[in-house]
PDB file of C-alpha atoms and ligand atoms in Angstrom:
ATOM      1  CA  MET A   1     -26.567  41.447   2.389  1.00 52.00           C
ATOM      2  CA  ALA A   2     -23.898  43.075   0.358  1.00 50.00           C
ATOM      3  CA  GLY A   3     -20.212  42.787   0.766  1.00 50.00           C
ATOM      4  CA  GLY A   4     -19.625  39.132   1.149  1.00 49.00           C
ATOM      5  CA  GLY A   5     -16.271  37.535   1.017  1.00 52.00           C
ATOM      6  CA  ASN A   6     -15.851  37.735   4.702  1.00 51.00           C
ATOM      7  CA  ALA A   7     -15.526  34.039   5.011  1.00 51.00           C
ATOM      8  CA  ILE A   8     -13.645  32.372   7.744  1.00 52.00           C
ATOM      9  CA  ARG A   9      -9.991  32.772   7.168  1.00 54.00           C
ATOM     10  CA  GLY A  10      -8.302  29.658   6.116  1.00 51.00           C
ATOM     11  CA  SER A  11      -6.136  29.184   9.101  1.00 47.00           C
ATOM     12  CA  ARG A  12      -5.207  25.600   9.371  1.00 50.00           C
ATOM     13  CA  VAL A  13      -5.501  24.082  12.740  1.00 53.00           C
ATOM     14  CA  GLY A  14      -4.207  20.694  13.602  1.00 51.00           C
ATOM     15  CA  ALA A  15      -2.311  20.106  10.450  1.00 45.00           C
ATOM     16  CA  GLY A  16       0.472  18.064  11.818  1.00 49.00           C
ATOM     17  CA  PRO A  17       1.949  14.639  11.603  1.00 53.00           C
ATOM     18  CA  MET A  18      -0.310  11.866  12.723  1.00 51.00           C
ATOM     19  CA  GLY A  19       0.008  10.690  16.252  1.00 50.00           C
ATOM     20  CA  GLU A  20      -0.638  13.551  18.494  1.00 50.00           C
ATOM     21  CA  ALA A  21       1.512  14.132  21.444  1.00 51.00           C
ATOM     22  CA  GLU A  22      -0.192  14.491  24.708  1.00 52.00           C
ATOM     23  CA  ARG A  23       1.213  17.041  26.969  1.00 54.00           C
ATOM     24  CA  GLY A  24       2.469  15.726  30.228  1.00 55.00           C
ATOM     25  CA  ASP A  25       3.326  12.330  28.882  1.00 53.00           C
ATOM     26  CA  ALA A  26       6.270  10.909  30.743  1.00 65.00           C
ATOM     27  CA  ALA A  27       8.036   9.868  27.587  1.00 67.00           C
ATOM     28  CA  PRO A  28       7.356  12.274  24.764  1.00 88.00           C
ATOM     29  CA  ARG A  29       7.643   9.718  22.037  1.00 92.00           C
ATOM     30  CA  LYS A  30       5.503   8.443  19.298  1.00 94.00           C
ATOM     31  CA  ALA A  31       5.429   5.005  17.813  1.00 95.00           C
ATOM     32  CA  VAL A  32       5.242   4.674  14.077  1.00 96.00           C
ATOM     33  CA  THR A  33       4.571   1.342  12.457  1.00 97.00           C
ATOM     34  CA  TYR A  34       6.253   0.473   9.207  1.00 97.00           C
ATOM     35  CA  PHE A  35       5.408  -2.363   6.886  1.00 97.00           C
ATOM     36  CA  CYS A  36       7.766  -3.991   4.468  1.00 95.00           C
ATOM     37  CA  ALA A  37       7.140  -6.182   1.456  1.00 93.00           C
ATOM     38  CA  ASN A  38       7.865  -9.264   3.548  1.00 93.00           C
ATOM     39  CA  GLU A  39       4.972  -8.384   5.813  1.00 93.00           C
ATOM     40  CA  HIS A  40       7.197  -7.511   8.677  1.00 96.00           C
ATOM     41  CA  ARG A  41       5.815  -5.019  11.047  1.00 96.00           C
ATOM     42  CA  SER A  42       8.263  -2.726  12.693  1.00 96.00           C
ATOM     43  CA  VAL A  43       7.365  -0.239  15.326  1.00 96.00           C
ATOM     44  CA  VAL A  44       9.827   2.567  15.465  1.00 94.00           C
ATOM     45  CA  THR A  45       9.667   5.161  18.155  1.00 94.00           C
ATOM     46  CA  PHE A  46      10.528   8.735  17.463  1.00 93.00           C
ATOM     47  CA  ALA A  47      10.705  11.763  19.596  1.00 93.00           C
ATOM     48  CA  VAL A  48       7.453  13.608  19.164  1.00 92.00           C
ATOM     49  CA  GLU A  49       9.239  16.623  17.819  1.00 92.00           C
ATOM     50  CA  ALA A  50      10.851  14.552  15.128  1.00 92.00           C
ATOM     51  CA  THR A  51       9.187  14.135  11.809  1.00 93.00           C
ATOM     52  CA  SER A  52       8.827  10.464  11.129  1.00 93.00           C
ATOM     53  CA  PRO A  53       9.997   9.545   7.658  1.00 95.00           C
ATOM     54  CA  ASP A  54       7.667   8.005   5.124  1.00 94.00           C
ATOM     55  CA  SER A  55       9.853   5.013   4.821  1.00 94.00           C
ATOM     56  CA  TRP A  56      12.165   3.100   7.036  1.00 95.00           C
ATOM     57  CA  ASP A  57      14.483   0.235   6.421  1.00 95.00           C
ATOM     58  CA  CYS A  58      12.987  -2.905   7.866  1.00 95.00           C
ATOM     59  CA  PRO A  59      15.225  -3.992  10.744  1.00 93.00           C
ATOM     60  CA  LYS A  60      14.368  -7.624  10.063  1.00 94.00           C
ATOM     61  CA  CYS A  61      15.131  -7.948   6.403  1.00 95.00           C
ATOM     62  CA  GLY A  62      16.477  -4.596   5.332  1.00 93.00           C
ATOM     63  CA  LEU A  63      13.840  -3.898   2.722  1.00 94.00           C
ATOM     64  CA  PRO A  64      12.287  -0.481   2.583  1.00 94.00           C
ATOM     65  CA  ALA A  65       9.200  -0.333   4.744  1.00 96.00           C
ATOM     66  CA  GLY A  66       6.371   2.132   4.424  1.00 97.00           C
ATOM     67  CA  LEU A  67       3.471   3.394   6.456  1.00 96.00           C
ATOM     68  CA  ASP A  68       0.721   1.713   4.467  1.00 95.00           C
ATOM     69  CA  SER A  69       0.207  -1.900   5.472  1.00 93.00           C
ATOM     70  CA  ASP A  70      -1.614  -2.679   2.243  1.00 92.00           C
ATOM     71  CA  ASN A  71       0.906  -1.032   0.069  1.00 91.00           C
ATOM     72  CA  ALA A  72       4.385  -1.779   1.256  1.00 91.00           C
ATOM     73  CA  PRO A  73       7.133  -0.441  -0.918  1.00 90.00           C
ATOM     74  CA  ALA A  74       8.261  -2.919  -3.469  1.00 87.00           C
ATOM     75  CA  ALA A  75      11.516  -4.615  -2.825  1.00 80.00           C
ATOM     76  CA  PRO A  76      14.181  -3.277  -5.085  1.00 76.00           C
ATOM     77  CA  LYS A  77      14.586  -5.998  -7.619  1.00 72.00           C
ATOM     78  CA  ILE A  78      18.067  -7.040  -8.329  1.00 66.00           C
ATOM     79  CA  GLU A  79      17.665  -8.973 -11.487  1.00 63.00           C
ATOM     80  CA  PRO A  80      20.992  -9.300 -13.170  1.00 65.00           C
ATOM     81  CA  TYR A  81      19.599 -10.737 -16.323  1.00 68.00           C
ATOM     82  CA  LYS A  82      16.221 -11.720 -17.566  1.00 69.00           C
ATOM     83  CA  THR A  83      16.199 -14.687 -19.801  1.00 75.00           C
ATOM     84  CA  HIS A  84      13.973 -15.123 -22.772  1.00 74.00           C
ATOM     85  CA  LEU A  85      12.279 -17.985 -20.998  1.00 71.00           C
ATOM     86  CA  ALA A  86      11.443 -15.716 -18.114  1.00 74.00           C
ATOM     87  CA  TYR A  87       9.732 -13.367 -20.492  1.00 71.00           C
ATOM     88  CA  VAL A  88       7.745 -16.165 -22.041  1.00 71.00           C
ATOM     89  CA  LYS A  89       6.679 -17.447 -18.663  1.00 74.00           C
ATOM     90  CA  GLU A  90       5.627 -14.003 -17.614  1.00 74.00           C
ATOM     91  CA  ARG A  91       3.594 -13.511 -20.730  1.00 73.00           C
ATOM     92  CA  ARG A  92       1.874 -16.807 -20.263  1.00 74.00           C
ATOM     93  CA  SER A  93       0.860 -16.118 -16.701  1.00 79.00           C
ATOM     94  CA  ASP A  94      -0.378 -12.722 -17.767  1.00 80.00           C
ATOM     95  CA  GLN A  95      -2.530 -14.347 -20.384  1.00 81.00           C
ATOM     96  CA  GLU A  96      -3.861 -16.814 -17.860  1.00 83.00           C
ATOM     97  CA  ALA A  97      -4.699 -14.035 -15.486  1.00 83.00           C
ATOM     98  CA  ALA A  98      -6.499 -12.209 -18.260  1.00 86.00           C
ATOM     99  CA  ASP A  99      -8.483 -15.328 -19.102  1.00 88.00           C
ATOM    100  CA  ILE A 100      -9.512 -15.828 -15.524  1.00 83.00           C
ATOM    101  CA  LEU A 101     -10.557 -12.228 -15.251  1.00 86.00           C
ATOM    102  CA  GLU A 102     -12.560 -12.427 -18.443  1.00 91.00           C
ATOM    103  CA  GLU A 103     -14.306 -15.502 -17.170  1.00 90.00           C
ATOM    104  CA  ALA A 104     -15.176 -13.826 -13.923  1.00 88.00           C
ATOM    105  CA  VAL A 105     -16.521 -10.785 -15.684  1.00 89.00           C
ATOM    106  CA  GLN A 106     -18.715 -12.851 -17.933  1.00 90.00           C
ATOM    107  CA  LEU A 107     -20.022 -14.818 -15.013  1.00 87.00           C
ATOM    108  CA  LEU A 108     -20.845 -11.617 -13.243  1.00 85.00           C
ATOM    109  CA  ARG A 109     -22.567 -10.237 -16.281  1.00 87.00           C
ATOM    110  CA  SER A 110     -24.667 -13.299 -16.830  1.00 84.00           C
ATOM    111  CA  ARG A 111     -25.741 -13.226 -13.227  1.00 78.00           C
ATOM    112  CA  ARG A 112     -26.659  -9.588 -13.470  1.00 71.00           C
ATOM    113  CA  LYS A 113     -28.696 -10.250 -16.550  1.00 66.00           C
ATOM    114  CA  SER A 114     -30.740 -12.920 -14.900  1.00 62.00           C
ATOM    115  CA  GLY A 115     -31.138 -10.707 -11.906  1.00 62.00           C
ATOM    116  CA  ASP A 116     -30.309 -13.128  -9.181  1.00 62.00           C
ATOM    117  CA  ILE A 117     -27.029 -12.930  -7.454  1.00 59.00           C
ATOM    118  CA  ILE A 118     -26.127 -16.051  -5.644  1.00 60.00           C
ATOM    119  CA  PHE A 119     -23.636 -15.868  -2.896  1.00 62.00           C
TER     120      PHE A 119
HETATM  121 ZN1   ZN B   1      11.057  -6.904   6.536  1.00 68.72          ZN
END
């Protein structure tokens, strides 16, 4: 068949904010859950016509809260001054973390080599 290119037109259906509004609902509202860095969970209701923002100030602690429970927005750090000691401590814990990771990787590798994975 010649003359292709008559593909389905890319009309987008259903591209809207999550949480579909059902017609005939008594209260046309939608509930959006926000998560903050303190693991607070805040359900905020919006009118269905309203576009819910990506972030919301947590009513419990005031930190910015986001839609992703696993990835809450980081609290804005108000660190007036970082001491040298703080840097050293940070470095050290980083090194420890790296050591632990290295150990884990080697353990994993040695297990893979021998072919038996023990849970
Ligand atoms: Zn909070």
